[in-house]
Amino acid sequence: ISNISARLKIKDGGIIKEVRNQGFEEIIFTSLKTGEYILEVEAAGFKSRSQPIVIEDGNNFVAVILEIAEVVETLTIERDGQQKAIDSN
């Protein structure tokens, strides 16, 4: 997955770190204090994901599974000056 955006928020506050990758499937946040956070992840073509995480002493690993977003397409066909829209859903 390319162009992933991840934000780490303090559980009861604002964004403390934001990272964007350019084609790697791993995002690393460094120098975090122990505590509770909210991790928000976005990537084109996938549903956004927000999940609580707990950072403890030592190395922490959090796996995030992104669901494929719903694809909505509209096709417009013209014939004899009349338009008809076809929804692919």
Backbone as a chain_set.jsonl record, in Angstrom:
{"seq": "ISNISARLKIKDGGIIKEVRNQGFEEIIFTSLKTGEYILEVEAAGFKSRSQPIVIEDGNNFVAVILEIAEVVETLTIERDGQQKAIDSN", "coords": {"N": [[0.867, -1.178, 0.0], [0.634, 2.152, -0.866], [1.356, 5.585, -0.059], [0.335, 5.989, 2.624], [-1.239, 7.517, 5.348], [-0.721, 8.298, 8.674], [-1.86, 9.128, 11.886], [-1.128, 9.927, 15.194], [-2.737, 10.27, 18.172], [-3.085, 11.77, 21.379], [-4.976, 10.136, 23.807], [-6.934, 11.724, 25.095], [-6.684, 14.149, 23.755], [-5.054, 16.279, 21.305], [-3.473, 15.837, 18.017], [-0.33, 14.302, 18.098], [1.72, 13.285, 16.599], [2.321, 12.932, 13.107], [2.557, 10.971, 10.242], [3.555, 10.241, 6.937], [3.861, 7.771, 4.499], [5.788, 6.627, 1.666], [5.223, 4.341, 0.004], [5.989, 2.232, 1.578], [5.044, -0.443, 3.741], [5.149, -0.08, 6.384], [5.016, 1.961, 9.212], [6.728, 4.064, 11.388], [6.732, 5.333, 14.609], [8.64, 7.252, 16.743], [10.226, 7.761, 19.969], [8.093, 7.805, 21.881], [6.074, 8.346, 24.729], [5.054, 6.186, 27.431], [1.647, 5.113, 27.53], [-1.843, 5.779, 26.703], [-3.156, 5.967, 23.436], [-4.655, 7.156, 20.353], [-4.748, 5.732, 17.244], [-4.863, 6.717, 13.946], [-5.418, 5.791, 10.641], [-5.043, 6.249, 7.164], [-5.507, 5.527, 3.715], [-5.407, 5.748, 0.199], [-8.147, 4.363, -1.519], [-8.933, 2.707, 0.495], [-10.89, 2.139, 3.487], [-10.918, 4.525, 6.107], [-9.241, 4.083, 9.234], [-9.512, 3.935, 12.732], [-8.149, 3.388, 15.869], [-7.806, 2.498, 19.318], [-4.693, 2.401, 21.082], [-2.136, 1.054, 23.24], [0.845, 2.145, 24.541], [3.714, 0.706, 25.782], [6.653, 0.249, 27.891], [9.64, -0.412, 26.048], [9.849, -2.065, 22.813], [7.058, -1.653, 20.703], [4.513, -3.111, 18.79], [2.01, -2.651, 16.437], [-0.555, -3.93, 14.599], [-2.462, -2.971, 11.819], [-5.383, -3.429, 10.118], [-6.652, -2.672, 7.049], [-9.711, -2.062, 5.4], [-10.962, -2.576, 2.118], [-12.214, 0.157, 0.34], [-15.568, 1.079, -0.608], [-16.367, 0.956, -4.008], [-17.528, 3.334, -6.125], [-18.96, 4.132, -9.103], [-19.915, 6.149, -11.837], [-21.34, 6.061, -14.983], [-21.763, 7.834, -17.891], [-23.772, 7.887, -20.698], [-24.23, 9.031, -23.953], [-26.618, 9.532, -26.456], [-27.958, 10.552, -29.411], [-28.243, 13.142, -28.393], [-29.434, 12.781, -25.921], [-28.975, 12.108, -22.506], [-28.026, 9.435, -20.38], [-27.593, 8.207, -17.184], [-25.757, 5.676, -15.697], [-25.587, 3.787, -12.867], [-23.157, 1.963, -11.193], [-23.707, 0.476, -8.95]], "CA": [[0.0, 0.0, 0.0], [1.45, 3.363, -0.905], [0.76, 6.84, 0.42], [-0.419, 5.812, 3.864], [-1.155, 8.619, 6.305], [-1.034, 7.832, 10.021], [-1.829, 10.149, 12.923], [-1.171, 9.407, 16.551], [-3.324, 11.281, 19.047], [-3.224, 11.469, 22.794], [-6.356, 9.663, 23.946], [-7.829, 12.82, 25.473], [-6.165, 15.412, 23.244], [-4.849, 16.484, 19.876], [-2.479, 15.065, 17.27], [1.035, 14.523, 18.572], [2.629, 12.954, 15.496], [1.68, 12.539, 11.858], [3.564, 10.41, 9.343], [3.094, 9.755, 5.633], [4.888, 6.957, 3.861], [5.796, 6.692, 0.212], [5.315, 3.032, -0.607], [6.351, 1.19, 2.534], [3.884, -0.904, 4.49], [5.453, 0.067, 7.801], [5.172, 3.333, 9.698], [7.373, 4.015, 12.697], [6.706, 6.5, 15.485], [9.725, 7.102, 17.719], [10.255, 8.621, 21.167], [6.765, 7.928, 22.481], [5.938, 8.06, 26.153], [4.065, 5.153, 27.697], [0.308, 5.66, 27.712], [-2.914, 5.425, 25.773], [-3.217, 6.818, 22.249], [-5.567, 6.777, 19.279], [-4.038, 5.659, 15.976], [-5.732, 6.888, 12.784], [-4.694, 5.432, 9.425], [-5.776, 6.471, 5.918], [-4.807, 5.212, 2.469], [-6.309, 5.839, -0.952], [-8.776, 3.117, -1.908], [-9.265, 1.944, 1.691], [-11.64, 2.85, 4.507], [-10.099, 5.048, 7.206], [-9.297, 3.231, 10.432], [-9.13, 4.579, 13.984], [-8.186, 2.385, 16.931], [-7.028, 2.818, 20.51], [-3.519, 1.564, 21.324], [-1.437, 1.321, 24.491], [2.298, 2.069, 24.396], [4.376, 0.292, 27.008], [8.112, 0.298, 27.785], [10.193, -1.346, 25.074], [9.324, -1.969, 21.457], [5.634, -1.952, 20.568], [4.103, -3.379, 17.42], [0.561, -2.61, 16.278], [-0.992, -4.252, 13.244], [-3.705, -2.316, 11.427], [-5.947, -4.035, 8.912], [-7.508, -1.727, 6.332], [-10.705, -2.651, 4.508], [-11.078, -1.915, 0.824], [-13.352, 1.076, 0.303], [-16.589, 0.819, -1.616], [-16.091, 1.608, -5.281], [-18.736, 3.884, -6.721], [-18.656, 4.716, -10.396], [-21.063, 6.55, -12.64], [-21.023, 6.08, -16.397], [-22.749, 8.614, -18.629], [-23.81, 7.513, -22.115], [-25.017, 9.975, -24.736], [-27.063, 9.078, -27.772], [-28.938, 11.462, -30.013], [-28.452, 14.309, -27.556], [-30.037, 12.43, -24.632], [-28.023, 11.514, -21.575], [-28.535, 8.471, -19.403], [-26.575, 7.854, -16.221], [-25.835, 4.296, -15.209], [-24.864, 3.625, -11.616], [-22.62, 0.601, -11.153], [-24.131, -0.234, -7.734]], "C": [[0.904, 1.229, 0.0], [0.645, 4.553, -0.403], [-0.177, 6.647, 1.613], [-0.187, 7.029, 4.748], [-1.56, 8.077, 7.665], [-0.884, 8.989, 10.996], [-1.923, 9.461, 14.28], [-1.654, 10.533, 17.441], [-3.238, 10.823, 20.493], [-4.695, 11.127, 22.996], [-7.333, 10.79, 24.272], [-7.363, 14.162, 24.905], [-5.969, 15.409, 21.746], [-3.782, 15.579, 19.274], [-1.096, 15.365, 17.833], [2.072, 14.193, 17.502], [1.805, 12.573, 14.282], [2.774, 12.105, 10.894], [2.881, 10.002, 8.048], [4.218, 8.912, 5.047], [4.781, 7.092, 2.351], [6.025, 5.309, -0.382], [5.765, 1.931, 0.326], [5.102, 0.785, 3.293], [4.097, -0.775, 5.983], [5.628, 1.545, 8.125], [5.721, 3.251, 11.105], [7.232, 5.366, 13.394], [7.795, 6.265, 16.53], [9.524, 8.054, 18.893], [8.875, 8.861, 21.767], [6.837, 7.622, 23.968], [4.929, 6.935, 26.334], [2.707, 5.818, 27.9], [-0.659, 5.195, 26.653], [-2.997, 6.461, 24.653], [-4.342, 6.337, 21.347], [-4.739, 6.819, 17.987], [-5.052, 5.75, 14.847], [-4.906, 6.643, 11.535], [-5.6, 5.643, 8.223], [-4.895, 6.087, 4.743], [-5.82, 5.243, 1.341], [-6.835, 4.459, -1.323], [-9.186, 2.234, -0.739], [-10.105, 2.799, 2.635], [-10.673, 3.34, 5.577], [-10.282, 4.164, 8.428], [-8.803, 4.028, 11.632], [-9.231, 3.525, 15.08], [-7.346, 2.831, 18.117], [-5.825, 1.877, 20.612], [-2.902, 1.967, 22.655], [0.056, 1.125, 24.236], [2.893, 1.752, 25.755], [5.882, 0.436, 26.829], [8.596, -0.743, 26.79], [9.601, -1.112, 23.7], [7.862, -2.383, 21.438], [5.321, -2.13, 19.087], [2.581, -3.388, 17.382], [0.25, -2.909, 14.814], [-2.326, -3.566, 12.983], [-4.167, -2.951, 10.129], [-6.917, -3.029, 8.292], [-8.442, -2.487, 5.408], [-10.744, -1.863, 3.203], [-12.342, -1.067, 0.823], [-14.33, 0.665, -0.794], [-16.258, 1.605, -2.879], [-17.419, 2.052, -5.875], [-18.343, 4.57, -8.02], [-19.956, 5.075, -11.094], [-20.6, 6.663, -14.085], [-22.132, 6.847, -17.105], [-22.646, 8.268, -20.107], [-24.707, 8.508, -22.832], [-25.373, 9.348, -26.08], [-28.146, 10.026, -28.251], [-29.26, 12.636, -29.093], [-29.101, 14.033, -26.214], [-28.987, 11.746, -23.77], [-28.719, 10.518, -20.672], [-27.365, 8.135, -18.476], [-26.828, 6.431, -15.728], [-24.98, 4.2, -13.958], [-24.413, 2.174, -11.518], [-23.001, -0.159, -9.896], [-25.402, -0.956, -7.977]], "O": [[1.84, 1.316, 0.796], [-0.584, 4.517, -0.338], [-1.326, 7.088, 1.6], [0.94, 7.508, 4.875], [-2.62, 7.466, 7.802], [0.093, 9.737, 10.944], [-2.706, 8.531, 14.471], [-1.066, 11.614, 17.469], [-3.312, 9.629, 20.785], [-5.566, 11.77, 22.41], [-8.454, 10.797, 23.763], [-7.618, 15.205, 25.507], [-6.611, 14.658, 21.012], [-3.261, 14.679, 19.933], [-0.729, 16.525, 18.022], [3.169, 14.753, 17.498], [0.737, 11.974, 14.4], [3.79, 12.784, 10.746], [1.766, 9.48, 8.06], [5.386, 9.299, 5.096], [3.794, 7.612, 1.831], [6.934, 5.129, -1.192], [5.909, 0.788, -0.107], [4.193, 1.597, 3.466], [3.311, -1.303, 6.769], [6.302, 2.28, 7.402], [5.244, 2.463, 11.922], [7.573, 6.407, 12.832], [7.858, 5.193, 17.131], [8.76, 9.016, 18.817], [8.532, 9.989, 22.119], [7.579, 6.74, 24.399], [4.048, 6.746, 25.495], [2.626, 6.948, 28.383], [-0.347, 4.341, 25.823], [-2.92, 7.666, 24.891], [-4.906, 5.261, 21.547], [-4.108, 7.831, 17.682], [-5.994, 4.958, 14.788], [-3.824, 7.21, 11.377], [-6.773, 5.27, 8.245], [-3.682, 6.296, 4.77], [-6.961, 4.811, 1.509], [-6.068, 3.501, -1.428], [-9.722, 1.144, -0.938], [-10.044, 4.027, 2.592], [-9.715, 2.646, 5.915], [-11.343, 3.572, 8.631], [-7.786, 4.717, 11.549], [-10.252, 2.851, 15.215], [-6.303, 3.463, 17.949], [-5.924, 0.698, 20.269], [-3.114, 3.079, 23.139], [0.48, 0.066, 23.772], [2.62, 2.429, 26.746], [6.344, 0.717, 25.723], [8.027, -1.831, 26.697], [8.94, -0.104, 23.451], [7.477, -3.356, 22.087], [5.813, -1.382, 18.243], [1.937, -4.052, 18.195], [0.732, -2.226, 13.911], [-3.215, -3.583, 13.834], [-3.418, -3.0, 9.153], [-7.876, -2.594, 8.93], [-8.037, -3.427, 4.724], [-10.581, -0.643, 3.191], [-13.405, -1.516, 1.252], [-13.968, 0.0, -1.765], [-15.909, 2.784, -2.813], [-18.317, 1.24, -6.098], [-17.504, 5.471, -8.035], [-20.966, 4.385, -10.954], [-19.581, 7.292, -14.37], [-23.311, 6.538, -16.931], [-21.569, 8.346, -20.698], [-25.813, 8.796, -22.375], [-24.543, 8.724, -26.741], [-29.133, 10.262, -27.556], [-30.407, 13.076, -29.019], [-29.303, 14.963, -25.433], [-28.214, 10.914, -24.246], [-29.857, 10.728, -20.253], [-26.272, 7.816, -18.943], [-27.95, 6.05, -15.394], [-23.786, 4.497, -13.989], [-25.207, 1.259, -11.737], [-22.658, -1.334, -9.772], [-25.921, -1.614, -7.075]]}, "num_chains": 1, "name": "protein.A"}
